[in-house]
Coordinates of C-alpha atoms and ligand atoms in Angstrom, one line a residue:
X14 CA 173.4 67.1 -173.0
X15 CA 173.0 69.4 -176.0
X16 CA 169.8 68.7 -177.9
X17 CA 170.5 67.9 -181.6
X18 CA 169.0 70.4 -184.0
X19 CA 168.3 67.8 -186.8
X20 CA 166.5 68.9 -190.0
X21 CA 164.1 66.4 -191.3
X22 CA 163.1 66.6 -195.0
X23 CA 159.9 65.6 -196.7
X24 CA 157.2 66.9 -199.0
X25 CA 155.5 70.1 -197.8
X26 CA 151.7 70.6 -198.2
X27 CA 150.8 74.3 -198.6
X28 CA 152.9 77.3 -197.5
X29 CA 152.3 77.5 -193.7
X30 CA 154.6 77.2 -190.8
X31 CA 153.8 75.8 -187.3
X32 CA 155.8 75.7 -184.1
X33 CA 154.9 73.2 -181.4
X34 CA 155.8 70.1 -179.4
X35 CA 155.7 66.6 -180.9
X36 CA 153.1 64.1 -180.0
X37 CA 153.6 60.8 -181.7
X38 CA 150.8 58.5 -182.8
X39 CA 151.5 55.0 -181.6
X40 CA 151.5 52.3 -184.4
X41 CA 148.9 49.6 -184.5
X42 CA 149.9 46.6 -182.3
X43 CA 150.9 43.3 -183.9
X44 CA 148.8 40.2 -183.1
X45 CA 149.9 38.7 -179.7
X46 CA 151.9 35.5 -180.5
X47 CA 150.0 32.2 -180.0
X48 CA 152.4 30.6 -177.5
X49 CA 151.8 28.5 -174.4
X50 CA 151.4 30.6 -171.3
X51 CA 153.8 30.0 -168.4
X52 CA 151.9 32.3 -166.1
X53 CA 149.5 31.3 -163.4
X54 CA 146.0 31.2 -165.0
X55 CA 144.5 33.0 -162.0
X56 CA 146.9 35.9 -162.4
X57 CA 146.2 36.0 -166.1
X58 CA 142.5 36.1 -165.5
X59 CA 143.0 39.0 -163.1
X60 CA 145.1 40.9 -165.6
X61 CA 142.4 40.4 -168.2
X62 CA 139.6 41.8 -166.0
X63 CA 141.7 44.7 -164.9
X64 CA 142.8 45.6 -168.4
X65 CA 139.2 45.5 -169.7
X66 CA 137.9 47.6 -166.8
X67 CA 140.7 50.2 -167.4
X68 CA 139.9 50.2 -171.2
X69 CA 136.2 50.8 -170.4
X70 CA 137.0 53.6 -168.0
X71 CA 139.3 55.3 -170.5
X72 CA 136.6 55.1 -173.2
X73 CA 134.0 56.5 -170.9
X74 CA 136.4 59.4 -170.0
X75 CA 136.9 60.0 -173.7
X76 CA 133.2 60.0 -174.4
X77 CA 132.6 62.7 -171.8
X78 CA 135.0 64.9 -173.7
X79 CA 133.3 64.2 -177.1
X80 CA 130.0 65.2 -178.7
X81 CA 127.5 63.8 -181.2
X82 CA 128.1 60.6 -183.1
X83 CA 131.7 60.4 -181.7
X84 CA 130.4 60.3 -178.2
X85 CA 127.8 57.5 -179.0
X86 CA 130.6 55.4 -180.6
X87 CA 132.9 55.7 -177.6
X88 CA 130.1 54.9 -175.1
X89 CA 129.2 51.8 -177.2
X90 CA 132.8 50.8 -177.2
X91 CA 133.0 51.1 -173.4
X92 CA 130.1 48.7 -173.1
X93 CA 131.8 46.3 -175.5
X94 CA 135.0 46.3 -173.4
X95 CA 133.1 45.0 -170.4
X96 CA 130.8 42.6 -172.3
X97 CA 130.5 39.5 -170.0
X98 CA 130.6 37.1 -172.9
X99 CA 134.0 38.4 -174.0
X100 CA 135.3 38.1 -170.4
X101 CA 134.0 34.5 -170.2
X102 CA 135.4 33.6 -173.6
X103 CA 138.9 35.0 -172.6
X104 CA 138.7 33.0 -169.3
X105 CA 138.0 29.8 -171.2
X106 CA 141.0 30.5 -173.5
X107 CA 143.3 31.1 -170.5
X108 CA 142.2 27.8 -169.1
X109 CA 143.3 26.2 -172.4
X110 CA 146.8 27.7 -171.8
X111 CA 146.7 31.0 -173.7
X112 CA 148.4 34.1 -172.5
X113 CA 146.2 37.0 -171.3
X114 CA 147.1 39.0 -174.4
X115 CA 146.3 36.2 -176.8
X116 CA 143.1 35.3 -174.9
X117 CA 141.7 38.8 -175.1
X118 CA 142.7 39.1 -178.8
X119 CA 141.0 35.9 -179.7
X120 CA 137.9 36.6 -177.7
X121 CA 137.4 39.9 -179.4
X122 CA 138.2 38.4 -182.8
X123 CA 135.4 35.8 -182.2
X124 CA 133.0 38.6 -181.3
X125 CA 134.0 40.5 -184.4
X126 CA 133.3 37.4 -186.6
X127 CA 129.9 37.1 -185.1
X128 CA 129.1 40.7 -185.9
X129 CA 130.5 40.5 -189.4
X130 CA 128.3 37.5 -190.1
X131 CA 125.2 39.5 -189.1
X132 CA 126.0 42.0 -191.9
X133 CA 124.6 45.6 -192.2
X134 CA 124.8 47.8 -189.2
X135 CA 126.2 45.1 -186.9
X136 CA 129.1 44.4 -189.4
X137 CA 129.9 48.1 -189.3
X138 CA 130.5 47.8 -185.5
X139 CA 133.2 45.1 -186.0
X140 CA 135.8 47.9 -186.7
X141 CA 134.9 49.4 -183.3
X142 CA 135.6 46.0 -181.7
X143 CA 139.0 45.8 -183.3
X144 CA 139.8 49.2 -181.8
X145 CA 138.6 48.0 -178.3
X146 CA 140.7 44.9 -178.6
X147 CA 143.8 46.9 -179.5
X148 CA 143.2 49.2 -176.5
X149 CA 142.9 46.2 -174.1
X150 CA 146.0 44.5 -175.5
X151 CA 147.9 47.9 -175.1
X152 CA 146.7 48.0 -171.5
X153 CA 148.0 44.5 -170.9
X154 CA 151.4 45.2 -172.5
X155 CA 151.7 48.6 -170.7
X156 CA 152.3 50.4 -174.0
X157 CA 150.5 53.5 -175.5
X158 CA 147.1 52.9 -177.0
X159 CA 147.2 53.1 -180.9
X160 CA 145.3 55.8 -182.8
X161 CA 145.3 59.6 -182.8
X162 CA 146.5 60.6 -179.3
X163 CA 144.5 62.9 -177.1
X164 CA 146.1 66.0 -175.6
X165 CA 144.6 69.1 -173.9
X166 CA 147.4 71.2 -175.2
X167 CA 148.1 72.0 -178.9
X168 CA 150.7 69.6 -180.6
X169 CA 152.4 68.6 -183.8
X170 CA 151.2 65.1 -184.7
X171 CA 153.9 62.8 -185.9
X172 CA 152.8 59.4 -187.3
X173 CA 154.0 56.7 -189.7
X174 CA 150.9 57.4 -191.6
X175 CA 147.3 58.5 -191.0
X176 CA 144.2 56.7 -192.3
X177 CA 141.8 59.2 -193.9
X178 CA 139.4 58.5 -191.1
X179 CA 142.0 59.6 -188.6
X180 CA 142.7 62.8 -190.5
X181 CA 139.0 63.6 -190.9
X182 CA 138.5 63.3 -187.1
X183 CA 141.4 65.4 -186.0
X184 CA 140.7 68.1 -183.5
X185 CA 141.8 71.1 -185.5
X186 CA 142.0 73.3 -182.4
X187 CA 144.7 71.1 -181.0
X188 CA 146.6 69.8 -184.1
X189 CA 149.1 72.5 -185.2
X190 CA 150.7 70.4 -188.0
X191 CA 151.0 66.9 -189.3
X192 CA 154.3 65.1 -190.0
X193 CA 154.2 61.6 -191.5
X194 CA 156.9 59.2 -192.5
X195 CA 154.9 57.7 -195.3
X196 CA 152.5 59.2 -197.8
X197 CA 153.3 61.1 -201.0
X198 CA 152.0 64.5 -202.2
X199 CA 148.8 62.9 -203.5
X200 CA 148.1 60.6 -200.6
X201 CA 144.7 61.2 -199.0
X202 CA 146.4 62.5 -195.8
X203 CA 148.0 65.2 -198.0
X204 CA 144.7 66.0 -199.8
X205 CA 142.8 66.3 -196.5
X206 CA 145.5 68.4 -194.9
X207 CA 145.4 70.7 -197.9
X208 CA 141.6 71.0 -197.8
X209 CA 141.6 71.7 -194.1
X210 CA 144.4 74.2 -194.5
X211 CA 146.6 72.2 -192.1
X212 CA 150.4 72.6 -192.2
X213 CA 151.8 69.2 -193.2
X214 CA 155.0 67.5 -194.2
X215 CA 154.5 64.0 -195.6
X216 CA 157.0 61.4 -196.8
X217 CA 159.4 62.6 -194.1
X218 CA 161.7 59.5 -193.7
X219 CA 163.7 61.0 -190.9
X220 CA 160.7 61.8 -188.7
X221 CA 161.3 58.5 -186.9
X222 CA 163.9 60.4 -184.8
X223 CA 161.3 62.9 -183.5
X224 CA 160.1 62.2 -180.0
X225 CA 157.3 63.2 -177.7
X226 CA 157.6 66.7 -176.1
X227 CA 160.4 67.8 -178.6
X228 CA 159.9 71.4 -179.9
X229 CA 159.8 71.5 -183.7
X230 CA 159.2 74.0 -186.5
X231 CA 157.2 72.5 -189.4
X232 CA 157.8 74.5 -192.5
X233 CA 155.5 73.3 -195.3
X234 CA 156.9 75.7 -198.0
X235 CA 160.5 74.3 -197.4
X236 CA 159.2 70.7 -196.7
X237 CA 161.3 70.6 -193.5
X238 CA 160.9 69.8 -189.8
X239 CA 163.5 71.5 -187.7
X240 CA 164.0 69.8 -184.3
X241 CA 165.0 71.7 -181.2
X242 CA 165.1 75.2 -182.8
X243 CA 166.7 78.1 -180.8
X244 CA 164.3 80.4 -179.1
X245 CA 165.0 83.1 -181.7
X246 CA 164.3 80.6 -184.6
X247 CA 161.0 79.5 -183.0
X248 CA 160.0 83.1 -182.5
X249 CA 160.9 84.0 -186.1
X250 CA 158.9 81.1 -187.4
X251 CA 155.9 82.0 -185.2
X252 CA 155.8 85.5 -186.6
X253 CA 156.6 84.7 -190.2
X254 CA 154.0 86.2 -192.5
X255 CA 151.9 83.7 -194.6
X256 CA 152.2 84.0 -198.3
X257 CA 149.3 86.2 -199.3
X258 CA 147.2 85.1 -202.2
X259 CA 144.7 88.0 -201.9
X260 CA 145.1 91.2 -203.8
X261 CA 144.9 89.6 -207.2
X262 CA 141.7 89.8 -209.2
X263 CA 139.4 86.9 -209.2
X264 CA 138.7 86.7 -212.9
X265 CA 137.6 83.5 -214.7
X266 CA 140.5 81.3 -216.0
X267 CA 141.4 82.5 -219.5
X268 CA 144.3 82.0 -221.9
X269 CA 146.3 84.9 -223.5
X270 CA 144.2 84.5 -226.7
X271 CA 140.9 84.8 -224.8
X272 CA 140.0 81.1 -224.8
X273 CA 138.3 80.1 -221.6
X274 CA 140.1 77.7 -219.3
X275 CA 137.6 77.3 -216.4
X276 CA 139.2 77.0 -212.9
X277 CA 137.2 74.8 -210.5
X278 CA 137.7 73.7 -206.9
X279 CA 138.1 70.3 -205.3
X280 CA 136.0 70.1 -202.2
X281 CA 135.1 67.5 -199.5
X282 CA 132.2 69.1 -197.6
X283 CA 129.4 71.5 -198.5
X284 CA 130.5 73.8 -195.7
X285 CA 133.8 74.6 -197.4
X286 CA 132.1 75.7 -200.6
X287 CA 132.0 79.4 -199.7
X288 CA 135.8 79.5 -199.2
X289 CA 136.2 78.3 -202.8
X290 CA 133.9 80.9 -204.1
X291 CA 135.8 83.6 -202.2
X292 CA 139.0 82.5 -204.0
X293 CA 137.4 82.7 -207.4
X294 CA 136.4 79.1 -208.1
X295 CA 134.1 79.0 -211.1
X296 CA 132.4 75.9 -209.8
X297 CA 133.4 72.6 -208.4
X298 CA 135.4 70.1 -210.5
X299 CA 135.6 67.3 -207.9
X300 CA 133.4 66.8 -204.8
X301 CA 134.6 63.7 -203.1
X302 CA 131.5 62.3 -201.5
X303 CA 133.2 59.6 -199.5
X304 CA 134.8 62.2 -197.3
X305 CA 131.3 62.9 -195.9
X306 CA 130.9 59.3 -194.7
X307 CA 134.3 58.0 -193.6
X308 CA 133.1 57.4 -190.1
X309 CA 129.6 56.3 -190.9
X310 CA 128.7 52.7 -189.9
X311 CA 125.5 52.5 -191.9
X312 CA 124.8 53.6 -195.5
X313 CA 123.6 57.2 -195.4
X314 CA 119.9 57.6 -196.2
X315 CA 118.7 59.3 -199.4
X316 CA 117.2 62.2 -197.3
X317 CA 120.5 62.8 -195.4
X318 CA 122.5 62.8 -198.6
X319 CA 120.0 65.0 -200.4
X320 CA 120.4 67.6 -197.7
X321 CA 124.2 67.6 -198.1
X322 CA 124.2 67.8 -201.9
X323 CA 121.5 70.5 -201.9
X324 CA 123.6 72.6 -199.6
X325 CA 126.6 72.2 -201.9
X326 CA 124.7 73.0 -205.1
X327 CA 123.1 76.1 -203.6
X328 CA 126.5 77.7 -203.2
X329 CA 127.0 77.5 -207.0
X330 CA 123.8 78.7 -208.8
X331 CA 124.3 78.4 -212.6
X332 CA 127.8 76.9 -212.1
X333 CA 129.2 73.5 -213.0
X334 CA 129.5 71.2 -209.9
X335 CA 131.0 67.8 -210.5
X336 CA 130.1 65.3 -207.8
X337 CA 131.9 62.0 -207.7
X338 CA 129.9 59.1 -206.3
X339 CA 131.5 57.1 -203.4
X340 CA 135.1 56.2 -204.1
X341 CA 135.6 53.6 -201.4
X342 CA 138.4 51.1 -201.0
X343 CA 142.2 51.2 -200.7
X344 CA 142.9 53.7 -198.0
X345 CA 139.3 55.0 -197.9
X346 CA 137.3 52.2 -196.4
X347 CA 133.6 52.7 -195.9
X348 CA 132.3 50.4 -193.2
X349 CA 128.8 50.2 -194.8
X350 CA 130.2 48.9 -198.1
X351 CA 131.8 45.9 -196.5
X352 CA 135.4 44.8 -197.2
X353 CA 137.7 41.9 -196.8
X354 CA 141.4 42.3 -196.3
X355 CA 143.3 42.6 -199.7
X356 CA 147.1 42.2 -200.3
X357 CA 147.1 45.1 -202.7
X358 CA 144.1 47.2 -201.9
X359 CA 144.9 49.9 -204.4
X360 CA 144.5 47.2 -207.1
X361 CA 141.4 45.7 -205.4
X362 CA 137.7 46.2 -205.0
X363 CA 137.5 49.9 -205.0
X364 CA 135.6 52.8 -206.7
X365 CA 132.9 51.6 -209.2
X366 CA 133.8 47.9 -208.4
X367 CA 132.7 48.3 -204.8
X368 CA 129.6 50.2 -205.9
X369 CA 128.5 47.6 -208.4
X370 CA 128.5 45.0 -205.6
X371 CA 126.4 47.4 -203.5
X372 CA 124.1 48.7 -206.2
X373 CA 121.4 49.8 -203.8
X374 CA 123.9 52.2 -202.2
X375 CA 124.8 53.6 -205.6
X376 CA 121.1 53.9 -206.6
X377 CA 120.4 55.7 -203.3
X378 CA 123.2 58.1 -203.9
X379 CA 122.1 58.9 -207.5
X380 CA 118.5 59.3 -206.4
X381 CA 119.6 61.8 -203.7
X382 CA 121.7 63.7 -206.3
X383 CA 118.8 63.8 -208.8
X384 CA 116.6 65.3 -206.1
X385 CA 119.3 67.9 -205.3
X386 CA 119.6 68.6 -209.0
X387 CA 115.9 69.4 -209.3
X388 CA 115.8 71.6 -206.1
X389 CA 118.7 73.9 -207.2
X390 CA 120.0 76.0 -210.0
X391 CA 123.5 74.5 -210.3
X392 CA 124.7 72.6 -213.4
X393 CA 125.2 69.2 -211.7
X394 CA 127.5 66.7 -213.3
X395 CA 127.9 63.3 -211.7
X396 CA 130.9 61.0 -212.3
X397 CA 132.0 57.5 -211.3
X398 CA 135.5 56.7 -209.9
X399 CA 137.9 54.0 -211.1
X400 CA 136.2 53.2 -214.4
X401 CA 138.3 50.7 -216.4
X402 CA 136.4 50.5 -219.8
X403 CA 133.4 51.1 -221.9
X404 CA 131.2 48.5 -220.2
X405 CA 131.7 50.1 -216.8
X406 CA 131.0 53.5 -218.3
X407 CA 127.8 52.3 -219.9
X408 CA 126.7 50.7 -216.6
X409 CA 127.1 53.9 -214.7
X410 CA 125.7 56.3 -217.3
X411 CA 122.6 54.1 -217.9
X412 CA 121.9 53.9 -214.2
X413 CA 122.4 57.7 -213.8
X414 CA 120.0 58.4 -216.7
X415 CA 117.4 55.9 -215.4
X416 CA 117.5 57.8 -212.0
X417 CA 117.0 61.2 -213.6
X418 CA 120.5 62.7 -213.8
X419 CA 121.2 65.0 -216.8
X420 CA 125.0 65.1 -217.1
X421 CA 127.1 61.9 -216.5
X422 CA 130.7 61.3 -216.8
X423 CA 133.6 59.2 -215.5
X424 CA 137.0 59.7 -213.9
X425 CA 139.8 58.5 -216.1
X426 CA 142.4 57.3 -213.6
X427 CA 142.9 53.7 -214.6
X428 CA 145.4 53.5 -217.5
X429 CA 143.0 51.1 -219.4
X430 CA 140.4 53.8 -219.5
X431 CA 142.9 56.3 -220.8
X432 CA 143.9 53.9 -223.6
X433 CA 140.3 53.3 -224.4
X434 CA 139.2 56.9 -224.0
X435 CA 138.1 57.1 -227.7
X436 CA 135.4 54.4 -226.9
X437 CA 134.5 55.9 -223.5
X438 CA 133.7 59.4 -224.7
X439 CA 131.1 58.0 -227.1
X440 CA 128.7 57.2 -224.3
X441 CA 129.3 59.8 -221.6
X442 CA 128.9 63.6 -221.3
X443 CA 132.3 64.5 -219.9
X444 CA 135.5 62.9 -218.4
X445 CA 137.8 64.1 -215.7
X446 CA 141.3 62.9 -215.4
X447 CA 142.4 61.8 -211.9
X448 CA 146.1 62.3 -212.2
X449 CA 146.8 61.0 -208.7
X450 CA 145.7 57.5 -209.5
X451 CA 146.6 57.7 -213.1
X452 CA 150.2 58.4 -212.1
X453 CA 150.2 55.7 -209.4
X454 CA 149.0 53.0 -211.8
X455 CA 151.1 54.2 -214.8
X456 CA 154.3 54.3 -212.8
X457 CA 153.5 51.3 -210.5
X458 CA 154.2 53.5 -207.5
X459 CA 151.9 53.3 -204.5
X460 CA 150.7 56.8 -203.7
X461 CA 150.7 56.0 -200.0
X462 CA 154.4 55.2 -200.0
X463 CA 156.9 57.9 -199.2
X464 CA 159.7 55.7 -200.4
X465 CA 158.5 55.8 -204.0
X466 CA 157.2 59.4 -204.0
X467 CA 159.7 60.3 -206.7
X468 CA 157.9 58.0 -209.1
X469 CA 154.6 59.8 -208.3
X470 CA 155.4 62.6 -210.7
X471 CA 152.6 63.5 -213.2
X472 CA 155.2 65.3 -215.3
X473 CA 156.4 61.9 -216.4
X474 CA 156.0 61.7 -220.2
X475 CA 154.3 58.3 -219.9
X476 CA 151.5 59.9 -217.9
X477 CA 151.4 63.0 -220.2
X478 CA 151.0 60.8 -223.3
X479 CA 148.0 59.1 -221.7
X480 CA 146.6 62.6 -220.9
X481 CA 147.1 63.4 -224.6
X482 CA 145.2 60.4 -225.7
X483 CA 142.3 61.4 -223.5
X484 CA 142.5 65.0 -224.6
X485 CA 142.4 64.1 -228.2
X486 CA 139.5 61.6 -227.8
X487 CA 137.5 64.3 -225.9
X488 CA 138.3 66.9 -228.6
X489 CA 137.3 64.6 -231.5
X490 CA 133.9 63.8 -229.8
X491 CA 133.4 67.4 -228.4
X492 CA 133.3 65.9 -224.9
X493 CA 134.8 68.2 -222.1
X494 CA 138.0 66.8 -220.5
X495 CA 138.8 68.1 -217.0
X496 CA 141.8 67.4 -214.7
X497 CA 140.8 66.9 -211.0
X498 CA 144.0 65.4 -209.6
X499 CA 146.5 67.4 -207.6
X500 CA 148.6 68.0 -210.7
X501 CA 146.1 70.6 -211.9
X502 CA 147.4 72.8 -209.1
X503 CA 150.9 73.0 -210.7
X504 CA 150.8 76.3 -212.6
X505 CA 153.3 75.1 -215.2
X506 CA 151.8 71.7 -215.7
X507 CA 148.3 73.3 -216.0
X508 CA 149.6 75.0 -219.2
X509 CA 150.8 71.6 -220.5
X510 CA 147.4 70.0 -219.8
X511 CA 145.6 72.7 -221.7
X512 CA 148.0 72.1 -224.6
X513 CA 147.1 68.4 -224.4
X514 CA 143.4 69.1 -224.9
X515 CA 142.2 69.6 -221.3
X516 CA 139.3 72.0 -221.1
X517 CA 139.0 72.7 -217.3
X518 CA 141.1 72.3 -214.3
X519 CA 140.1 71.6 -210.7
X520 CA 142.3 72.1 -207.7
X521 CA 142.5 73.1 -204.0
X522 CA 141.2 76.7 -203.9
X523 CA 144.5 78.0 -202.5
X524 CA 146.1 77.1 -205.9
X525 CA 143.6 79.0 -208.0
X526 CA 145.3 82.4 -208.1
X527 CA 148.7 81.0 -209.3
X528 CA 147.2 78.8 -212.0
X529 CA 145.0 81.7 -213.2
X530 CA 148.0 83.9 -213.5
X531 CA 150.0 81.2 -215.3
X532 CA 147.3 80.4 -217.9
X533 CA 147.1 84.1 -218.8
X534 CA 150.7 84.0 -220.1
X535 CA 150.0 81.6 -223.1
X536 CA 147.7 81.2 -226.0
X537 CA 146.5 77.7 -227.1
X538 CA 149.1 77.3 -229.8
X539 CA 151.9 78.2 -227.2
X540 CA 150.4 75.7 -224.8
X541 CA 150.3 73.0 -227.5
X542 CA 154.0 73.6 -228.4
X543 CA 155.0 73.4 -224.7
X544 CA 152.9 70.2 -224.4
X545 CA 154.8 68.7 -227.3
X546 CA 158.1 69.3 -225.5
X547 CA 156.8 67.6 -222.4
X548 CA 155.5 64.5 -224.1
X549 CA 158.8 64.1 -226.1
X550 CA 161.0 64.3 -223.0
X551 CA 162.5 61.2 -221.5
X552 CA 161.9 61.9 -217.8
X553 CA 159.7 63.9 -215.5
X554 CA 162.6 66.2 -214.7
X555 CA 163.5 66.9 -218.3
X556 CA 159.9 67.5 -219.2
X557 CA 159.5 70.1 -216.5
X558 CA 162.9 71.8 -217.3
X559 CA 162.1 71.9 -221.1
X560 CA 158.7 73.5 -220.5
X561 CA 160.1 76.0 -217.9
X562 CA 162.9 77.1 -220.2
X563 CA 160.6 77.4 -223.3
X564 CA 158.1 79.4 -221.3
X565 CA 160.7 81.7 -220.0
X566 CA 161.9 82.3 -223.6
X567 CA 158.4 83.2 -224.9
X568 CA 157.9 87.0 -225.5
X569 CA 155.9 88.5 -222.5
Ligands
PEP228 C1 142.8 61.1 -208.6 O1 143.0 59.9 -208.4 O2 143.5 62.0 -209.2 C2 141.6 61.7 -207.9 C3 141.2 62.9 -208.2 O3 140.9 60.9 -207.1 P1 141.4 60.6 -205.6 O4 142.6 61.5 -205.3 O5 140.3 60.9 -204.7 O6 141.7 59.2 -205.6
MG229 MG1 141.5 58.6 -207.7

């Protein structure tokens, strides 16, 4: 049989290329149906005990290959798998006529409810139990265990989608590239892949056809996955030089007329701060604190947080560092903030809404930030995610001031906040536009869904008109307006943002050089004229084309 050399298309993240064999991530298992068992209860009981023993043995084996907190969690899960009360509960359910799969599922679900009812740390362990239950049911069904697969050899991970927690825990020595069927360019999988420098193609609808062990070339610049390449194609891809960003001067962001347009970096851990400095970041425009705690079961202590924030601020003496307080919810669940299932989690209890319900966690975080502010020389600015209106802005700013923070702002990413920007800028020190969510909510297009990725376009005049409202409100009140969504990394759109009144841009450090070069081509009045063209267009594509043509026609 001749292997087909299919080309799968998606949205590439970054410029890299990777060559390797596919390892698919199995999907979560559905709930076992609640039907009457026709099997002999004694056989079903045997199957349950064997599957739980095998699950525990597998978890112990995984624990021996892990370190630190990961190891502790796996060891605790192995104990849960063989908890005598679960086995007894499953046996009683089999006696009532349940299948082995259903009995195990219900026994663990009962155990989960008990833990959730205890709250705090124990509630956090309920997610671990769900994982153990899935593993045991997979054993019973004889199908692969869901979750990121383990392999001793490097591989290309292919998945329907990855939860941020999965992406955060990937073994970067083994994962050569990520390919997902779902997820748009601003999904958190894409953002984390970008920040870890991983080659990725997301929203790759045809990736369903890729199978385990198949050789593929993942080309992020082209946004393609080539299945079964020839030996020569694979060799060429392996030796293809990376696009070099170096060699260009790391000057501050500035327009052709000498006006400053500061270029800042988006970061997720203090450790990757130095990479941003090396690429010329003039500070940090968005530090996503939730990325530090995705796998934490308990709320981090003030002392632990203070250490992390101090390490970050020390890398930027005298520079602006914008730290966003925890943005939990939707696809970034934090176990210690508690959650209940929601039909539309992106429209649910997320960002500041979740923090208001856990005010002590917010107070602890602000206290840790204030201590880091006093211990370092950085210009710390702290902002809240998902603010909807003036009341929420006041709530956050008042709390921050009470706890000693000097500069407080909000992310404008909910359309209501953009419409009411004129009111919001009266009570805060700065705003930062989250174009990822602002686009998602304006266009009613879930940023996690590859099938609507074409709507996730920040060039859409509807999004740009909201940016204009925010820019004008900030300008009138002399309040800085940043952009910290992925759109700031688009060199052409960056010019439009400046023309709409944006005063600083924050992006993945790899994009800094291109945006810096782009801004140098225009003065403020040119940028304003280009922005007018974009807001008057009728579609994202025509806005982009109009700006590109007009820029090309400008005298160089
Ligand atoms: C945004 O929504 O643009 C943003 C910066 O926040 P996040 O991507 O973390 O939701
Ligand atoms: Mg957001």
